Backbone as a ProteinNet text record, in pm:
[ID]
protein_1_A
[PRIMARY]
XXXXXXXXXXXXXXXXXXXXXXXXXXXXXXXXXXXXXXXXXXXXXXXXXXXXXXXXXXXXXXXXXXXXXXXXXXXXXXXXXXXXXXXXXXXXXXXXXXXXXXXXXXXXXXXXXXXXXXXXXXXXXXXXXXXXXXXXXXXXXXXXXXXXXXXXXXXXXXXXXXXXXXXXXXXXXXXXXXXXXXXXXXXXXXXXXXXXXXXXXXXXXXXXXXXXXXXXXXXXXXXXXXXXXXXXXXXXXXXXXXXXXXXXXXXXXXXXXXXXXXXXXXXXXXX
[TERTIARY]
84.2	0	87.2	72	144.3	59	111.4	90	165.1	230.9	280.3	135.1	83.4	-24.5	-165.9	-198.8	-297.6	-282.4	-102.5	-56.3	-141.4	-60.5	-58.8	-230.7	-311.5	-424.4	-561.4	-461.6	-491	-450.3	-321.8	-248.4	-300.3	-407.1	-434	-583.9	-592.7	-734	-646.6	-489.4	-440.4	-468.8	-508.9	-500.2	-601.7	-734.2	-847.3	-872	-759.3	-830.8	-768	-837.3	-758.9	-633.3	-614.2	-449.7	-441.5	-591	-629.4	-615.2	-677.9	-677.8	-533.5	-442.6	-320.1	-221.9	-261.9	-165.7	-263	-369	-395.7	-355.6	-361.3	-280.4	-143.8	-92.5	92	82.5	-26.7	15.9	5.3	-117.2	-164.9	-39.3	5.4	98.3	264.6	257.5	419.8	412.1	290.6	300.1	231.6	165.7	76	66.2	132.6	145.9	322.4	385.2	517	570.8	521.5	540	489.4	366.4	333.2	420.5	425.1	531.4	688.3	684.7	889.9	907.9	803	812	716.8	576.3	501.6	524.3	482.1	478.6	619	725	866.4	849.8	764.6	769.4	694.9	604.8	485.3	530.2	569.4	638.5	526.8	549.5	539	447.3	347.9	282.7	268.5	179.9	201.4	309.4	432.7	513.1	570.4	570.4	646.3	561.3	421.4	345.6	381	431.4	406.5	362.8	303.1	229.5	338.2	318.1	389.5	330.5	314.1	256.3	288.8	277.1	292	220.3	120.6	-38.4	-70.6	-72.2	-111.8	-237.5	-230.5	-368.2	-399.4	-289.5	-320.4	-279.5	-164.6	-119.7	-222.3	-266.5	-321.2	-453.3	-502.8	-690.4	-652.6	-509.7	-532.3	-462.2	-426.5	-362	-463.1	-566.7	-682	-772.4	-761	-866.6	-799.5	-645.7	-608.6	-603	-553.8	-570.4	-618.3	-792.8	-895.9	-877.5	-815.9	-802.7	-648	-585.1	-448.1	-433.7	-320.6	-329.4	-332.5	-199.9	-144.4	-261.4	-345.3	-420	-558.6	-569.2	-668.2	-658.3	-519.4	-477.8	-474.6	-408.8	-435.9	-556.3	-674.9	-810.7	-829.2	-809.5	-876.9	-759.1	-661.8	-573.4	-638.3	-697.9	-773.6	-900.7	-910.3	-1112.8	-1084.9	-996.6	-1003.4	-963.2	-901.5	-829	-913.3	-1045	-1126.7	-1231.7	-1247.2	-1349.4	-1266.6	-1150.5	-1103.5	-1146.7	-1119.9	-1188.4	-1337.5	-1422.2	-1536.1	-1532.1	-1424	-1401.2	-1299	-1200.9	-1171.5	-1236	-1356.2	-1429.6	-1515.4	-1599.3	-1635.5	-1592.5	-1442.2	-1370.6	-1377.4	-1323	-1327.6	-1467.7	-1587.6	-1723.6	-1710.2	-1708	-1725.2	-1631.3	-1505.4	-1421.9	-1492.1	-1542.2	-1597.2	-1711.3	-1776.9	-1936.1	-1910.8	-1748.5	-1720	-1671.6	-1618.7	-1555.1	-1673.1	-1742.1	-1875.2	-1892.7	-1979.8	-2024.7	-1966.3	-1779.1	-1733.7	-1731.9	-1718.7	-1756.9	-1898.2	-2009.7	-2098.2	-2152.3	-2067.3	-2098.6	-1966	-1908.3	-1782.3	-1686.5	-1665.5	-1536.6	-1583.6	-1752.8	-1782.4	-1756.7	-1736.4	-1681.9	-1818.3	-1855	-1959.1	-1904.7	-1823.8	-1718.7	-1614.7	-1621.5	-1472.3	-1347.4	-1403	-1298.5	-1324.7	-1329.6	-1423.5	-1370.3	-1247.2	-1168.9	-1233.4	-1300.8	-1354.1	-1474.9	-1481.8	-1573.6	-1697.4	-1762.7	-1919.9	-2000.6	-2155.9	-2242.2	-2235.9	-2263.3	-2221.8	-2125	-2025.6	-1881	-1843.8	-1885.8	-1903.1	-1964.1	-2050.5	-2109.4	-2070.5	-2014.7	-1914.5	-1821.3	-1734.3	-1623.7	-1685.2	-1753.8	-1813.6	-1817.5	-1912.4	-1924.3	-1806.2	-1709.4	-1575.1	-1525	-1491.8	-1490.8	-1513.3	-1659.1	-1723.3	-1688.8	-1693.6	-1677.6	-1545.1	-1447.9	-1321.3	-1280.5	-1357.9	-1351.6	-1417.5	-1556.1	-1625.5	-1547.7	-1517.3	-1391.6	-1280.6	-1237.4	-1080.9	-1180.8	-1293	-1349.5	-1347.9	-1434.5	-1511.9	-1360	-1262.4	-1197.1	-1068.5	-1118.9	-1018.8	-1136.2	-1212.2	-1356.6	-1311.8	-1332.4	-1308.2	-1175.9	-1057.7	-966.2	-966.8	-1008.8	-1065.8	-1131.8	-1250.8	-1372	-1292.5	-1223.6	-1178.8	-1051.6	-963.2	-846	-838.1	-998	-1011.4	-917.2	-918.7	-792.4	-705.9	-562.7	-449.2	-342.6	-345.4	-242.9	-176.6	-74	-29.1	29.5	-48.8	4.4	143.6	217.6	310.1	267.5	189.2	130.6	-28.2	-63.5	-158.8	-217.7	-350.1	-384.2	-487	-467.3	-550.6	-612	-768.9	-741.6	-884.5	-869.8	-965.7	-936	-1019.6	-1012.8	-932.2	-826.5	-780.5	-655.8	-649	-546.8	-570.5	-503.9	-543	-564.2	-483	-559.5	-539.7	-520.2	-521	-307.9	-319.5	-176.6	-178.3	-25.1	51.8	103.1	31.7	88	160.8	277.1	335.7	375	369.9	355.5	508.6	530.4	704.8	700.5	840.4	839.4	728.5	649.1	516.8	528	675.8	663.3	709.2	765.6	748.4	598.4	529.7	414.6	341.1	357	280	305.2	463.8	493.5	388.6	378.7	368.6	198.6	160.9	-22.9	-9.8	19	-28.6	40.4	116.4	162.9	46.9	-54.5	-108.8	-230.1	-231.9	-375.7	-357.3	-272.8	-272.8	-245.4	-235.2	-241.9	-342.3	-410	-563.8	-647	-637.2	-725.4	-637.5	-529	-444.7	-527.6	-538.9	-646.1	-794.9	-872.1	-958	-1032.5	-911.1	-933.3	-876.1	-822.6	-785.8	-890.6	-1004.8	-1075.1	-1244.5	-1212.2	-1306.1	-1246.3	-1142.5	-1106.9	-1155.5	-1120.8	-1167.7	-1304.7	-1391.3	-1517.6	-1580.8	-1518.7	-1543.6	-1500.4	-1437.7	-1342.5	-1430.5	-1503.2	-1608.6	-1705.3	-1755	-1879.8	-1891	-1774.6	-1808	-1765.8	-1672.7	-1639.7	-1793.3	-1845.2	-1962.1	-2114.1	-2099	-2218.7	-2100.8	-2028.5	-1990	-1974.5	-1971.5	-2012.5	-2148.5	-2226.4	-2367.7	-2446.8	-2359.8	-2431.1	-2354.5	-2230.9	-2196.6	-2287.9	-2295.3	-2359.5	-2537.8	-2604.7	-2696.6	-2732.2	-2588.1	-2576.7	-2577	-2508.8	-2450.2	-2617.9	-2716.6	-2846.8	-2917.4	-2969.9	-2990.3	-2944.4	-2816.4	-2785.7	-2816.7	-2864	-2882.5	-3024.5	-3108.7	-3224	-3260.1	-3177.6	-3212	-3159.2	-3043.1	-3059.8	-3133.1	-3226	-3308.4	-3410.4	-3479.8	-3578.8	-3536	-3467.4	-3455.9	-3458.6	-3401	-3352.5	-3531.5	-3606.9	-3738.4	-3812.4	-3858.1	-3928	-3913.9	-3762.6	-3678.1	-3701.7	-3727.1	-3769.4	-3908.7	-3965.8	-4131.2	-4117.6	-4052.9	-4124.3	-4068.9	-3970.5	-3911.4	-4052.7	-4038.2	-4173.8	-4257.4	-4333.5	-4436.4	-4411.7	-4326.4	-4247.6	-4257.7	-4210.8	-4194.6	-4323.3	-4405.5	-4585.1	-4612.2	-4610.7	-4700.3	-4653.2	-4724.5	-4637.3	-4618.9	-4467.4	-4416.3	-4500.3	-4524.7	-4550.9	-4500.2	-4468.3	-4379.9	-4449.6	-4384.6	-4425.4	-4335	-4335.7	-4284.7	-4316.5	-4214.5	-4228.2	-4275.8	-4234.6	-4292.9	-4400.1	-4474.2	-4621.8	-4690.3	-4679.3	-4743.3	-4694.9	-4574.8	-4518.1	-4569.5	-4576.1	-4669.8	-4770.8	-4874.6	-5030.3	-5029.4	-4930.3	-4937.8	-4918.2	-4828.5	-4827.3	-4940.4	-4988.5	-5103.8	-5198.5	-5199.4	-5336.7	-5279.4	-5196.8	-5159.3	-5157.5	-5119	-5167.1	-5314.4	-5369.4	-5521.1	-5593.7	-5564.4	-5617.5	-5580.5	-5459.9	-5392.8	-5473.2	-5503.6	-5605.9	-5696.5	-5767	-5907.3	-5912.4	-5799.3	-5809.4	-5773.6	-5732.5	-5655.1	-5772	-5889.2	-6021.1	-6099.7
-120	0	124.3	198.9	337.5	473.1	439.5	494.8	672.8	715.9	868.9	922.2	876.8	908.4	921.3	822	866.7	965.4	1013.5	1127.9	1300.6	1265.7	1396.1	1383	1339.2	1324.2	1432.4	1362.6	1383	1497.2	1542.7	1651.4	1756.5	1745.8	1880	1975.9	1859	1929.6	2003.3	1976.7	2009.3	2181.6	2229.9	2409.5	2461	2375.2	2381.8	2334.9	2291.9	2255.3	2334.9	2313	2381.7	2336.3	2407.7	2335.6	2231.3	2151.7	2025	1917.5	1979.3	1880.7	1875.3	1953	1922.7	1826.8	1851.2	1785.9	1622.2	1624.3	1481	1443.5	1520.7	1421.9	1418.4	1494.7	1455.9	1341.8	1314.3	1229.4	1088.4	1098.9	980.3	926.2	1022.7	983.5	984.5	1031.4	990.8	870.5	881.6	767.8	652.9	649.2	501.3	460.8	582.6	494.4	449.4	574.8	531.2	468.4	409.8	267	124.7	165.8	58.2	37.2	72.6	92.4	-0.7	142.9	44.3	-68.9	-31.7	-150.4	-230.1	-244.7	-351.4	-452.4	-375.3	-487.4	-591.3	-542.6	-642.2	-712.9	-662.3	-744.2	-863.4	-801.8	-950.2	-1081.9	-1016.2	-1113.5	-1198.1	-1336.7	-1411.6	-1476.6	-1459.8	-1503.6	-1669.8	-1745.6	-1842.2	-1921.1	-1892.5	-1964.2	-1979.9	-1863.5	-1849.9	-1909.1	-1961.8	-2012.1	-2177.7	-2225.9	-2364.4	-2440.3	-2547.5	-2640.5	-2786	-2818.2	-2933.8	-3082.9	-3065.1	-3178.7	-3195.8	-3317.4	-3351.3	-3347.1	-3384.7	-3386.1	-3273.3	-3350.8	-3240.8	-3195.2	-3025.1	-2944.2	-2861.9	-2972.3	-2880.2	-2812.4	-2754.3	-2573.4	-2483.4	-2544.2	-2436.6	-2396.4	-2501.1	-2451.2	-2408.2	-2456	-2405.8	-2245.5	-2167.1	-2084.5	-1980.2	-1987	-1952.4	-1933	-2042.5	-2000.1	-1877.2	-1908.3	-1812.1	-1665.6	-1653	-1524.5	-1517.3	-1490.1	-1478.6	-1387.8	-1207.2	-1128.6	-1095.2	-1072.2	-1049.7	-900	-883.1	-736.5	-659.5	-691.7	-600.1	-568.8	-673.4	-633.8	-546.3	-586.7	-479.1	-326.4	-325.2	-157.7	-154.4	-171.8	-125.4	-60.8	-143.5	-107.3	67.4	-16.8	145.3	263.7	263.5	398	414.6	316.2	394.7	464.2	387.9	418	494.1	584.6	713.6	830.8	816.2	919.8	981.7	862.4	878.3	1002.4	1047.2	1112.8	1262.7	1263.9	1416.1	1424.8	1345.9	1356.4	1440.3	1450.2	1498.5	1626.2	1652.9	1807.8	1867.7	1747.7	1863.4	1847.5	1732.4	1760.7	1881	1910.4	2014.6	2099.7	2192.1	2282.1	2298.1	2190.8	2201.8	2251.5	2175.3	2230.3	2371.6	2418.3	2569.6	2631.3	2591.1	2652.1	2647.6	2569.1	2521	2627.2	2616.2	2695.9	2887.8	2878.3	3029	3090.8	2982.8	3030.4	3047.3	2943.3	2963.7	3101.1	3147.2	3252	3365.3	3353.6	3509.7	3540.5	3408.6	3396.1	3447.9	3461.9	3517.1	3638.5	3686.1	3825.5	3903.7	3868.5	4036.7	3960.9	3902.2	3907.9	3904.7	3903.2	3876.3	3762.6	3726.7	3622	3588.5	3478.6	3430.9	3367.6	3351.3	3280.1	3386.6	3488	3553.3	3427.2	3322.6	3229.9	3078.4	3019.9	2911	2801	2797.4	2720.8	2693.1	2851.5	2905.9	2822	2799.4	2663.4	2747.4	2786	2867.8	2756.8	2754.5	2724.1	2567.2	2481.6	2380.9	2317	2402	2334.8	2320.4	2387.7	2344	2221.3	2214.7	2040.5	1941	1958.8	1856.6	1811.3	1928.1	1955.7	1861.4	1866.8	1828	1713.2	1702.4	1527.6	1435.4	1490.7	1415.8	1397.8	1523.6	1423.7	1320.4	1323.1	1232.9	1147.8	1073.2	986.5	931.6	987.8	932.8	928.1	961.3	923.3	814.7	756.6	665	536	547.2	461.7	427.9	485.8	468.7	363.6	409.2	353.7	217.2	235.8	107.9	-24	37.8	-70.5	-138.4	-15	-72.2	-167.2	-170	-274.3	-386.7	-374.4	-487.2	-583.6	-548.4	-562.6	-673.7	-561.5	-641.1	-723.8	-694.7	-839	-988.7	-942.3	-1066.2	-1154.5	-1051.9	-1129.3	-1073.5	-1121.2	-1079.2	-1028.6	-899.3	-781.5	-782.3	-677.7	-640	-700	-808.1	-867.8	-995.3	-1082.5	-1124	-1240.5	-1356	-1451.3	-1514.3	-1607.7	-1671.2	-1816.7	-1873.4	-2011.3	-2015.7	-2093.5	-2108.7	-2270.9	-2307.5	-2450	-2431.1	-2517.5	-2579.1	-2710.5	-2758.1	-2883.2	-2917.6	-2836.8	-2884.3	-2979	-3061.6	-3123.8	-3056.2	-3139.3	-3291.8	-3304.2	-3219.7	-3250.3	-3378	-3479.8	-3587.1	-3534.4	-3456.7	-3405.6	-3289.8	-3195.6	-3074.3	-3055.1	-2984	-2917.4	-2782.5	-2748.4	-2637.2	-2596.5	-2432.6	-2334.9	-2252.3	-2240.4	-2086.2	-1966.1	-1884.5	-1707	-1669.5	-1653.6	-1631.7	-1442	-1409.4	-1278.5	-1205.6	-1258.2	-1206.6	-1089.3	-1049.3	-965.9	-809.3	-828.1	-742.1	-698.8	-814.1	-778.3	-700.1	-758	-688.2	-521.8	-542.6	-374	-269.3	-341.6	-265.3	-226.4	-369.8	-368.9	-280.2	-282.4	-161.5	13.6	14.5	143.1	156.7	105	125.7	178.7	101.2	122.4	236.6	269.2	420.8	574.6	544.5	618.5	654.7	506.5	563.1	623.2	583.2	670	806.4	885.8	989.2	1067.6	986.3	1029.9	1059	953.7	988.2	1072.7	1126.2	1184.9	1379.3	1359	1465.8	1539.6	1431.8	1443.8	1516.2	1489.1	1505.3	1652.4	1670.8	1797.3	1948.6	1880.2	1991.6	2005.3	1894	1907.1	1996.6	1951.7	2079.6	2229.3	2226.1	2376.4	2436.3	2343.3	2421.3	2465.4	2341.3	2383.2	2509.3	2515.5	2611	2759.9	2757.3	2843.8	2935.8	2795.1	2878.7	2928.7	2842.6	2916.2	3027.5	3029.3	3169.3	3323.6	3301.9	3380.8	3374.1	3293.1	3307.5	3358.9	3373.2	3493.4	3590.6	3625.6	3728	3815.3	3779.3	3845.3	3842.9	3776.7	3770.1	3907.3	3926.7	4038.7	4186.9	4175.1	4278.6	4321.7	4233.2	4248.6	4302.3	4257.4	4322.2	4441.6	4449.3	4604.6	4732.3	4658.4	4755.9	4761.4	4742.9	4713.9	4823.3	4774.2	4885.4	5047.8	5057.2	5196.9	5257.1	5171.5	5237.8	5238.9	5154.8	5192.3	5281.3	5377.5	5469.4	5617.8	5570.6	5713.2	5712.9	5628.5	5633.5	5776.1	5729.2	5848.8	5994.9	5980.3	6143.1	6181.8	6113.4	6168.7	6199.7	6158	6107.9	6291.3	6305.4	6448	6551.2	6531.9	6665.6	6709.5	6574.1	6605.3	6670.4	6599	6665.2	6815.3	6836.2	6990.4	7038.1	7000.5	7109.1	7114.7	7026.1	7009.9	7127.3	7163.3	7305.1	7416	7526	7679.5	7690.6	7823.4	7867.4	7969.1	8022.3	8113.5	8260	8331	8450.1	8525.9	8587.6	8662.9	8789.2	8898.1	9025.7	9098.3	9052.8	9092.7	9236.9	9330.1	9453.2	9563.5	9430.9	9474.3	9473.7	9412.7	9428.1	9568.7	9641.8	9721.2	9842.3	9842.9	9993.6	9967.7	9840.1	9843.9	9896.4	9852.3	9929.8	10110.3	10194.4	10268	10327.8	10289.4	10342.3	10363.5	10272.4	10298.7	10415.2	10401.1	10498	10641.7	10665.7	10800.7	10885	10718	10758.3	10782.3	10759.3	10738.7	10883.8	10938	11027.6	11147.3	11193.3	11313.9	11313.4	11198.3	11171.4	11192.4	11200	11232.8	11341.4	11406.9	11573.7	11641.2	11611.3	11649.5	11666.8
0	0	0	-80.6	-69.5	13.5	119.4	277.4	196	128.3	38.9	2.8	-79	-139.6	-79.4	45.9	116.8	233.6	260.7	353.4	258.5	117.9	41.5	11.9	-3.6	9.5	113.8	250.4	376.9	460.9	428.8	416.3	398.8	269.8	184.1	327.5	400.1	493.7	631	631.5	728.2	763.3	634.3	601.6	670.9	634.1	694.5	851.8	938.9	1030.3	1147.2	1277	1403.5	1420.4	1536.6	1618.5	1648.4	1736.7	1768	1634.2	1543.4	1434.9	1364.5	1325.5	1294.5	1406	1525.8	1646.5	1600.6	1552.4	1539.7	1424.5	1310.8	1195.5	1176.4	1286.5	1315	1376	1473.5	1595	1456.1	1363.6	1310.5	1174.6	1141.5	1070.5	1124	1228.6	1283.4	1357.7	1476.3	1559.7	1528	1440.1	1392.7	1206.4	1164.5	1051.1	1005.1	1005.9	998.7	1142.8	1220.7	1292.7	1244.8	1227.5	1125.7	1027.9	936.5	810	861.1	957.6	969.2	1036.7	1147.4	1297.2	1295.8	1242.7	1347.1	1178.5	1092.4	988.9	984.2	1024.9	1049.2	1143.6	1284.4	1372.3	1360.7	1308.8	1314.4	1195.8	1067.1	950.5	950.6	889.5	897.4	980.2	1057.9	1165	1180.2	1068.3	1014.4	1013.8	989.4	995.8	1094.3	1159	1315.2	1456.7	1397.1	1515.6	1539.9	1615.6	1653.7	1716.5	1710	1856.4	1813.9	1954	2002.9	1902.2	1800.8	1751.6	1618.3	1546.1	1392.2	1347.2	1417.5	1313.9	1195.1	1046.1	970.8	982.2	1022.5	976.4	1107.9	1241.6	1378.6	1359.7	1383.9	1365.3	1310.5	1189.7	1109.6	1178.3	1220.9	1308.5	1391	1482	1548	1601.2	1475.6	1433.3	1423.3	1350.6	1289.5	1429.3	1526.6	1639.8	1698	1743.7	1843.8	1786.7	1659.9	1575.7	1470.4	1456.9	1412	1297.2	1363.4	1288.9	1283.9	1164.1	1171	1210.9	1335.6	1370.7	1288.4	1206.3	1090.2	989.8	933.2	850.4	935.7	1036.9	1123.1	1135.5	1183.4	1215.6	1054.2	940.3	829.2	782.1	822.4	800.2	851.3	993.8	1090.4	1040.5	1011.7	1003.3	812.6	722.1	623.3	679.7	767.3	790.6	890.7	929.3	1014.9	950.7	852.9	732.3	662.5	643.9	487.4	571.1	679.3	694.9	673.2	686.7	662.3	501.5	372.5	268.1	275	311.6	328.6	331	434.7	408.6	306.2	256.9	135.9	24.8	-7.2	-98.9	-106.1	26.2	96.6	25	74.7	0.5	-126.8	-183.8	-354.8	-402.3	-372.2	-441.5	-411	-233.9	-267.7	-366.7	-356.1	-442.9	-605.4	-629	-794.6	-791.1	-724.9	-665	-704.6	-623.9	-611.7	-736.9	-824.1	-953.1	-1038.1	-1043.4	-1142.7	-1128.6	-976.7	-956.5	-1014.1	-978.3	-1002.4	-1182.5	-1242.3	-1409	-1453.8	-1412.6	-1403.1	-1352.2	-1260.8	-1175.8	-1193.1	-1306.3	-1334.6	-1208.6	-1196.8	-1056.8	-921.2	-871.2	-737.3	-687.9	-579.7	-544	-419.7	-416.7	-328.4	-212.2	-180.8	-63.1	-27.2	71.6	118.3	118.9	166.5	198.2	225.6	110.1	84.9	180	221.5	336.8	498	515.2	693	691.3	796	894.1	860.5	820.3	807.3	733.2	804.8	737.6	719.7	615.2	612.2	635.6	586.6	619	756.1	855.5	976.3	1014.6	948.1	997.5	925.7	846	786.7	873.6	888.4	984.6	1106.7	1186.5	1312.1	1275	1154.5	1109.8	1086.9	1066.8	1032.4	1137.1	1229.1	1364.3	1474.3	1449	1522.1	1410.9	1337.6	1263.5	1258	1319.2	1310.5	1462	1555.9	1672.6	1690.5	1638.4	1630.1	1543.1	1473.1	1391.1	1476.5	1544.9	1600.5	1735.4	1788.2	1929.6	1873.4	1755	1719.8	1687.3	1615.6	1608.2	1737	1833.5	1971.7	2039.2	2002.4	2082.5	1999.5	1871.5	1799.3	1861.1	1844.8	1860.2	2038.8	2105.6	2241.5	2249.4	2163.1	2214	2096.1	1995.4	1972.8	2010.5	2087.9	2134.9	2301.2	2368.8	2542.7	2537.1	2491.7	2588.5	2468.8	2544.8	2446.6	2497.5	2568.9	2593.5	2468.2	2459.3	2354.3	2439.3	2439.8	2527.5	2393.1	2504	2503	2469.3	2540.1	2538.1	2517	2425.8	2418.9	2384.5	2486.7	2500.3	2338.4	2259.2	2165.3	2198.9	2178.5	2192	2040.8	1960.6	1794.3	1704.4	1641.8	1508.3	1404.8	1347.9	1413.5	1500.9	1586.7	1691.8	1793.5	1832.4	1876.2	2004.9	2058.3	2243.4	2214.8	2384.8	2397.6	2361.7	2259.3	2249.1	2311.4	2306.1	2315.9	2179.4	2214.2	2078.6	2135.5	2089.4	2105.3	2011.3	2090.6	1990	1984.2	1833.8	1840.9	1868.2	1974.2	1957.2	2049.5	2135.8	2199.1	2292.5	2321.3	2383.8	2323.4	2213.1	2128.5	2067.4	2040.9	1945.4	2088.2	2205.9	2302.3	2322.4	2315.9	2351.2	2183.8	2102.8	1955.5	1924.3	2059.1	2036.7	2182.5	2228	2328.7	2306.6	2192.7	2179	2068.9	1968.2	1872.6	1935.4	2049.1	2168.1	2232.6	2277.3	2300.1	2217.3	2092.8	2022.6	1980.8	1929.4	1948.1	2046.3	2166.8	2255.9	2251.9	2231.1	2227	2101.2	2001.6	1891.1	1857.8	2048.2	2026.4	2118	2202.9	2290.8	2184.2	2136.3	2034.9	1910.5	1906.1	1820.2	1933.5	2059.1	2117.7	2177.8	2184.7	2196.1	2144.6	2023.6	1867.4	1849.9	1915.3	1895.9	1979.7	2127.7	2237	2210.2	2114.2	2114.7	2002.8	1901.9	1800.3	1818.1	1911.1	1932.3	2058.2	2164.3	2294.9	2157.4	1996.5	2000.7	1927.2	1852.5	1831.1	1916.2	1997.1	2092.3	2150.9	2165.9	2219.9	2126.4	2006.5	1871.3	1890.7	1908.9	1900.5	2036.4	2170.3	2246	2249.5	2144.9	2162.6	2055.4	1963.1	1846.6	1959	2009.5	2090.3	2207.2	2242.5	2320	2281.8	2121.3	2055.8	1994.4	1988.1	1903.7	2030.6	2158.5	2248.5	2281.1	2290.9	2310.1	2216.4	2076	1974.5	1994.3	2030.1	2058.2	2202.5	2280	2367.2	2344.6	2252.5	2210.5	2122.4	2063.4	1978.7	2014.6	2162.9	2235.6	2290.5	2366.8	2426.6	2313.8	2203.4	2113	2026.3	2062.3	2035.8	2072	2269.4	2300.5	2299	2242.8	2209.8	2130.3	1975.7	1863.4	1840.9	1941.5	1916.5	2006.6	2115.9	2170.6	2128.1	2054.6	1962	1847.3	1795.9	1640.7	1690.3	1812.7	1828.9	1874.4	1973.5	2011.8	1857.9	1767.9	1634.6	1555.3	1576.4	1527.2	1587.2	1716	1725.4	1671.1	1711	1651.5	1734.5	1725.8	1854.7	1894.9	2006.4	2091.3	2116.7	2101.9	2100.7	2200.2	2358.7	2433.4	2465.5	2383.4	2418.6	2572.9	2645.3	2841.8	2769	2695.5	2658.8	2668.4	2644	2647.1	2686.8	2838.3	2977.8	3027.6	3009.4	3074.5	3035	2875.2	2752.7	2799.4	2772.4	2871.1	2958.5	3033.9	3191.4	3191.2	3151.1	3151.8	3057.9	2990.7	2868.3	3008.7	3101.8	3169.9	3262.1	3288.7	3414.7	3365.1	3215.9	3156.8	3146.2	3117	3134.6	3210.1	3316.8	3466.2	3514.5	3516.5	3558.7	3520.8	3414.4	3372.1	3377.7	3429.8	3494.3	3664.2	3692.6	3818.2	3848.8	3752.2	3774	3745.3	3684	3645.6	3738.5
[MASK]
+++++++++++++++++++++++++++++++++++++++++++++++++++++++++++++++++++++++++++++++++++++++++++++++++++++++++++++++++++++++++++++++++++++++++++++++++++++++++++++++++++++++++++++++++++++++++++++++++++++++++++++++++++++++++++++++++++++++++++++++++++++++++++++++++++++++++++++++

């Protein structure tokens, strides 16, 4: 498998994602695939050939090879490190349409562009985004269960009792190398929970970042709201203040009345 080509692939969503999400596709391609690659696939080799039981009988080894390891590690973790990768795809398909979406548009509208930035988490691409996470946290869970419920636990025995058709009794199998494969299945096991605890990170950090955009903008709409109830009853008593006519009172003309009478009065009494 050329493990190059599904990096540069996978790579391309690194632009698009948080801090959380780049610290997880370093962790996924330093610590679990190029280990895989150099170390577990050398360690394990051969499985088949390197398993033996105490017996001649043709066909025991092989059943009973097949009981004790059901699923081959190597080809297991192969699975889950595709089937945790493939959900970042989603979002750079994501990208590309808007990008396709945005070119149409600006070909049609003189140079407008319908996307400031067809990359930023808005709108759908946010729930994509969300969706790819959970989906590759759910992937990484689902195949450490697997892994457990078919070989009880992550341990890597040494000895193992067979006693199936056509083995004539109960034999002894042993696991070549078991304590290596143990150190390699429990470093794969914690990478994943490192990954899926990384993926639950980013999810907390989107979602607290958008409800927190969404009562800030919440607050910012309330507050505009209350200044335009207040700048209300101000305009409402000016209008009406300028609806009436003004009034004009000259202090003046109480004072000429007044003396007008006191002239008149005066030669009526000198009479």
């Amino acid at each position: 498998m050329n493990w190059n080509t599904l990096e540069g692939l996978i790579g391309g969503v690194n632009k698009y994602s948080t801090a959380f999400g780049r610290i997880w596709l370093s962790m996924v391609f330093i610590f679990r695939v190029l280990v895989f690659v150099v170390a577990v696939q050398r360690a394990w080799g051969d499985e088949m050939k390197d398993f033996t039981c105490n017996t001649a009988q043709p066909g025991c080894t092989n059943v009973c090879f097949n009981f004790i390891f059901p699923i081959s590690h190597v080809h297991l973790w192969a699975l889950q490190l595709i089937f945790i990768t493939c959900p970042s795809l989603m979002v750079v398909g994501h990208v590309h349409y808007r990008e396709k979406k945005d070119l149409e548009y600006s070909t049609m509208h003189n140079g407008a562009h319908l996307y400031a930035n067809p990359g930023r988490k808005r709108g759908g691409l946010w729930w994509t985004y969300l969706a790819s996470l959970i989906l590759k946290a759910g992937l990484d869970a689902g195949f450490l269960y697997i892994l457990y419920y078919v070989y009880k636990g992550y341990d890597m025995p040494r000895l193992s009792k067979c006693s199936l058709e056509p083995c004539p009794n109960t034999v002894d199998c042993y696991t070549s190398r078991p304590t290596e494969k143990k150190i390699f299945t429990i470093f794969m096991v914690v990478s994943s929970v490192l990954c899926i605890l990384m993926c639950i990170c980013e999810m907390i950090y989107l979602i607290f970042k958008r409800l927190l955009k969404a009562f800030s903008m919440k607050t910012q709409a309330r507050r505009m709201s209350a200044e335009n109830h207040e700048m209300t009853p101000l305009t409402a008593s000016s209008s009406g203040f300028r609806s009436k006519k003004p009034i004009r009172v000259d202090p003046t003309v109480s004072i000429q009345n007044l003396n007008n009478i006191a002239t008149e009065e005066w030669p009526s009494k000198k009479m």
